[in-house]
Amino acid sequence: MAGVPHGGNLWKNIAITIATTVAAYLIVHFITDKKYSNKKKKEKAEANKSAWESVNDYTQNMALKFESIACFSCDYTKMKNEIARELDQSCNSLRNLKDGDLIDEKMKTIIDRNISRFNSLKPLLQSFFDSAIVLKTITDTAEKVKRGAAVHEEFTSSKTRIDTVDQREIDRLLADLNKKYNLALKEEPIELGKNLSLLPGKWNIECVVTVEFRKDGSLTWTEEENIFEGSWQRKDDILTIRLDTEQEFIYRIAELNNSFMKLEVAGSSIPLGACRKQSR
């Protein structure tokens, strides 16, 4: 009969129906899986971006901590202990960033590299302060300057090695994460502030000398019980100090903010730290 489908057509229609249903299911399943996968990838991207921003923040904050600790006390032993405590706290905070399933293994490796940096800085800085304590006991000025320059050169060289030893690996891992999650992660440079207009005021230099720079170009230099008057002049970042005793000192201002100033002796890179003294 014309109205009754033949057996072959019946199975053909059933097969088409099943195939259509399966195809529809697979399409829906594919779309759902893709949406879930995209959502998961986005969550991982955000988590790793946040982790990297925190790593940058801890690095920047430690640089500021070094400044504040330099003005923490004139007792080098206290400064040494305080800086060790801050480094330990930063390492613990970095370890906490590795928690969670969303943090990529490559980001965890980057965090480990930064923890290694901080751990390596700890004995280096402790050794530096131990050397500073010894330098304070040397009475011969020429010998103190000579040994101080050697200590600074060794410290700078060692710190540069610590700062750069893992840099290529970190850069490579960041590039891989940027490609994987479509990010733009990069290491933020530590920018040292230098607002030269902040020079006027009273500064304690290396816990040895207090200099009050007045806006009219005059100054008072106090060293233990000795007080000298004089003048100062600044051309760009070059600071010239002249005392009434006809002594002259020339420095380059390497860093200057509201509370801290870093001076470099002219003709060398030997730094002198100065902390602003608040007026009473």
Coordinates of C-alpha atoms in Angstrom, one line a residue:
M1 CA 0.0 0.0 0.0
A2 CA 1.1 3.5 -0.8
G3 CA 0.5 4.8 2.7
V4 CA 2.6 2.2 4.5
P5 CA 6.4 2.8 4.4
H6 CA 8.5 0.0 3.2
G7 CA 10.8 -1.6 5.8
G8 CA 14.0 -0.1 4.3
N9 CA 12.5 3.4 4.5
L10 CA 11.4 2.9 8.1
W11 CA 14.9 2.0 9.3
K12 CA 16.3 4.8 7.2
N13 CA 13.9 7.3 8.9
I14 CA 14.8 5.9 12.4
A15 CA 18.5 6.2 11.6
I16 CA 18.2 9.8 10.4
T17 CA 16.2 10.7 13.5
I18 CA 18.8 9.1 15.8
A19 CA 21.7 10.7 13.9
T20 CA 20.0 14.1 14.1
T21 CA 19.4 13.7 17.8
V22 CA 23.0 12.6 18.5
A23 CA 24.4 15.4 16.3
A24 CA 22.3 17.9 18.2
Y25 CA 23.5 16.5 21.5
L26 CA 27.1 16.7 20.4
I27 CA 26.7 20.3 19.2
V28 CA 25.1 21.4 22.4
H29 CA 27.7 19.4 24.4
F30 CA 30.5 21.0 22.4
I31 CA 29.1 24.5 22.9
T32 CA 28.6 23.9 26.6
D33 CA 32.1 22.4 27.0
K34 CA 33.6 25.3 25.1
K35 CA 31.8 27.9 27.3
Y36 CA 33.0 26.1 30.4
S37 CA 36.5 25.9 29.0
N38 CA 36.5 29.6 28.1
K39 CA 35.2 30.5 31.6
K40 CA 37.8 28.4 33.3
K41 CA 40.6 29.9 31.1
K42 CA 39.4 33.4 31.9
E43 CA 39.4 32.6 35.7
K44 CA 42.9 31.2 35.4
A45 CA 44.0 34.3 33.5
E46 CA 42.6 36.6 36.1
A47 CA 44.2 34.6 39.0
N48 CA 47.6 34.5 37.4
K49 CA 47.4 38.2 36.5
S50 CA 46.5 39.0 40.1
A51 CA 49.4 36.8 41.4
W52 CA 51.9 38.6 39.2
E53 CA 50.7 42.0 40.3
S54 CA 51.2 40.9 43.9
V55 CA 54.7 39.7 43.1
N56 CA 55.5 43.2 41.6
D57 CA 54.0 44.9 44.6
Y58 CA 56.1 42.9 47.1
T59 CA 59.2 43.7 45.1
Q60 CA 58.4 47.4 44.9
N61 CA 57.5 47.5 48.6
M62 CA 60.8 45.9 49.7
A63 CA 62.7 48.6 47.9
L64 CA 60.7 51.2 49.9
K65 CA 61.3 49.1 53.1
F66 CA 65.0 49.4 52.6
E67 CA 64.7 53.2 52.6
S68 CA 62.5 53.2 55.8
I69 CA 64.8 50.8 57.5
A70 CA 67.8 53.0 56.7
C71 CA 66.1 55.7 58.7
F72 CA 64.8 53.2 61.3
S73 CA 67.7 53.6 63.7
C74 CA 71.4 54.5 63.8
D75 CA 72.0 51.1 65.4
Y76 CA 73.3 48.8 62.5
T77 CA 72.4 45.7 64.5
K78 CA 68.8 46.8 64.8
M79 CA 68.7 47.7 61.1
K80 CA 70.1 44.3 60.2
N81 CA 67.5 42.4 62.3
E82 CA 64.7 44.5 61.0
I83 CA 65.6 44.0 57.4
A84 CA 65.9 40.2 58.0
R85 CA 62.4 40.2 59.5
E86 CA 60.9 42.1 56.5
L87 CA 62.5 39.7 54.1
D88 CA 61.1 36.7 55.9
Q89 CA 57.6 38.3 55.9
S90 CA 57.8 39.0 52.2
C91 CA 58.9 35.4 51.5
N92 CA 55.9 34.0 53.5
S93 CA 53.5 36.3 51.6
L94 CA 54.9 35.2 48.3
R95 CA 54.4 31.5 49.3
N96 CA 50.8 32.2 50.0
L97 CA 50.3 33.4 46.4
K98 CA 50.9 29.8 45.2
D99 CA 47.8 28.4 46.9
G100 CA 44.9 27.5 44.7
D101 CA 44.2 25.4 41.6
L102 CA 44.0 28.4 39.3
I103 CA 47.6 29.4 39.7
D104 CA 49.6 28.1 36.7
E105 CA 52.7 26.0 37.4
K106 CA 54.8 28.5 35.5
M107 CA 53.6 31.3 37.7
K108 CA 54.5 29.2 40.7
T109 CA 58.0 28.8 39.3
I110 CA 58.2 32.6 38.9
I111 CA 57.1 33.1 42.5
D112 CA 59.7 30.5 43.7
R113 CA 62.4 32.5 41.8
N114 CA 61.4 35.7 43.6
I115 CA 61.4 33.9 46.9
S116 CA 64.9 32.7 46.1
R117 CA 66.0 36.3 45.4
F118 CA 64.7 37.5 48.8
N119 CA 66.3 34.5 50.6
S120 CA 69.7 35.3 48.9
L121 CA 69.5 39.0 49.8
K122 CA 69.1 38.2 53.5
P123 CA 72.7 36.9 54.2
L124 CA 74.1 39.5 51.8
L125 CA 72.5 42.4 53.7
Q126 CA 73.4 40.9 57.1
S127 CA 77.1 40.7 56.0
F128 CA 76.9 44.3 54.7
F129 CA 75.7 45.6 58.1
D130 CA 78.3 43.5 59.9
S131 CA 81.0 45.2 57.7
A132 CA 79.4 48.6 58.4
I133 CA 79.7 47.9 62.2
V134 CA 83.4 47.1 61.7
L135 CA 83.9 50.3 59.6
K136 CA 82.6 52.5 62.4
T137 CA 85.4 51.3 64.7
I138 CA 88.2 52.5 62.2
T139 CA 89.5 55.8 63.2
D140 CA 91.9 56.4 60.2
T141 CA 89.8 58.3 57.6
A142 CA 91.8 57.1 54.6
E143 CA 91.6 53.5 55.7
K144 CA 87.9 53.8 56.4
V145 CA 87.2 55.3 52.9
K146 CA 89.4 52.6 51.3
R147 CA 87.7 49.7 53.1
G148 CA 84.2 51.3 52.7
A149 CA 84.7 51.5 48.9
A150 CA 85.7 47.8 48.9
V151 CA 82.6 46.8 50.9
H152 CA 80.3 48.8 48.7
E153 CA 81.8 47.3 45.5
E154 CA 81.5 43.7 46.8
F155 CA 77.9 44.4 47.9
T156 CA 76.9 46.0 44.6
S157 CA 78.4 43.2 42.6
S158 CA 76.8 40.4 44.7
K159 CA 73.4 42.1 44.6
T160 CA 73.5 42.5 40.8
R161 CA 74.2 38.8 40.5
I162 CA 71.2 38.0 42.7
D163 CA 68.9 40.4 40.8
T164 CA 69.9 39.0 37.4
V165 CA 70.6 35.3 37.8
D166 CA 67.0 34.2 37.2
Q167 CA 65.9 37.1 35.0
R168 CA 66.1 35.3 31.7
E169 CA 64.1 32.4 33.0
I170 CA 61.4 34.7 34.5
D171 CA 61.1 36.6 31.2
R172 CA 60.7 33.3 29.3
L173 CA 58.0 32.1 31.7
L174 CA 56.2 35.4 31.6
A175 CA 56.2 35.2 27.8
D176 CA 54.7 31.7 27.9
L177 CA 52.0 32.8 30.3
N178 CA 51.1 35.8 28.2
K179 CA 50.7 33.6 25.1
K180 CA 48.7 31.0 27.0
Y181 CA 46.2 33.3 28.6
N182 CA 46.4 36.3 26.2
L183 CA 47.9 38.6 28.9
A184 CA 50.5 41.3 28.9
L185 CA 52.4 40.6 32.1
K186 CA 55.8 42.4 32.5
E187 CA 58.2 43.2 35.3
E188 CA 57.7 46.8 36.5
P189 CA 61.0 48.7 37.0
I190 CA 61.7 50.0 40.5
E191 CA 61.7 53.7 40.0
L192 CA 63.6 55.7 42.6
G193 CA 62.0 59.1 43.2
K194 CA 64.1 62.2 42.7
N195 CA 62.2 65.4 43.5
L196 CA 65.1 67.9 43.7
S197 CA 62.9 70.6 45.1
L198 CA 62.6 68.7 48.3
L199 CA 66.3 69.3 49.3
P200 CA 65.7 72.2 51.8
G201 CA 65.4 71.0 55.4
K202 CA 67.4 69.2 58.0
W203 CA 69.0 65.9 57.1
N204 CA 70.9 63.3 59.1
I205 CA 73.7 61.9 56.9
E206 CA 74.9 58.4 57.8
C207 CA 74.1 59.1 61.5
V208 CA 77.3 61.2 61.6
V209 CA 76.5 64.7 60.3
T210 CA 73.4 66.8 60.4
V211 CA 73.0 69.4 57.7
E212 CA 70.3 72.0 57.5
F213 CA 69.8 73.3 54.0
R214 CA 68.0 76.6 54.0
K215 CA 66.1 78.0 51.0
D216 CA 68.4 81.0 50.8
G217 CA 71.4 78.8 50.0
S218 CA 72.9 78.9 53.5
L219 CA 73.5 75.9 55.7
T220 CA 74.5 74.7 59.1
W221 CA 76.7 71.6 59.4
T222 CA 76.7 69.8 62.8
E223 CA 79.2 67.1 63.5
E224 CA 79.2 65.9 67.1
E225 CA 79.9 69.1 69.2
N226 CA 81.2 71.0 66.2
I227 CA 79.0 73.4 64.3
F228 CA 79.9 75.0 61.0
E229 CA 78.1 77.5 58.8
G230 CA 78.4 77.5 55.1
S231 CA 76.5 77.6 51.8
W232 CA 75.1 75.1 49.2
Q233 CA 74.4 75.2 45.5
R234 CA 72.6 72.8 43.3
K235 CA 73.0 72.5 39.5
D236 CA 70.6 69.8 38.3
D237 CA 71.4 66.8 40.5
I238 CA 75.0 68.0 41.5
L239 CA 75.1 69.3 45.0
T240 CA 78.1 71.5 46.2
I241 CA 78.6 72.2 49.8
R242 CA 81.1 74.9 51.0
L243 CA 81.9 75.4 54.6
D244 CA 83.3 78.6 56.2
T245 CA 86.4 76.5 57.0
E246 CA 87.0 76.5 53.2
Q247 CA 86.2 72.8 52.9
E248 CA 84.2 71.8 49.8
F249 CA 82.1 68.6 49.2
I250 CA 80.5 67.6 45.9
Y251 CA 77.8 65.0 45.6
R252 CA 75.4 63.7 43.1
I253 CA 71.8 63.4 44.3
A254 CA 70.8 59.9 43.2
E255 CA 67.5 59.8 45.0
L256 CA 65.4 62.3 46.9
N257 CA 61.9 62.1 48.4
N258 CA 60.1 63.5 51.4
S259 CA 62.0 61.3 53.9
F260 CA 65.1 59.9 52.3
M261 CA 68.0 61.1 50.2
K262 CA 70.8 59.1 48.6
L263 CA 74.0 60.9 47.8
E264 CA 76.9 59.7 45.8
V265 CA 80.4 61.1 46.4
A266 CA 81.6 62.9 43.2
G267 CA 83.9 60.7 41.1
S268 CA 82.6 57.5 42.7
S269 CA 79.5 55.5 43.2
I270 CA 79.9 55.3 47.0
P271 CA 76.5 56.1 48.4
L272 CA 75.6 58.1 51.5
G273 CA 72.2 57.7 53.0
A274 CA 70.4 60.7 54.5
C275 CA 67.2 60.8 56.5
R276 CA 65.1 63.9 57.0
K277 CA 64.9 65.1 60.5
Q278 CA 61.5 66.5 61.4
S279 CA 61.4 70.0 62.9
R280 CA 60.2 70.1 66.5

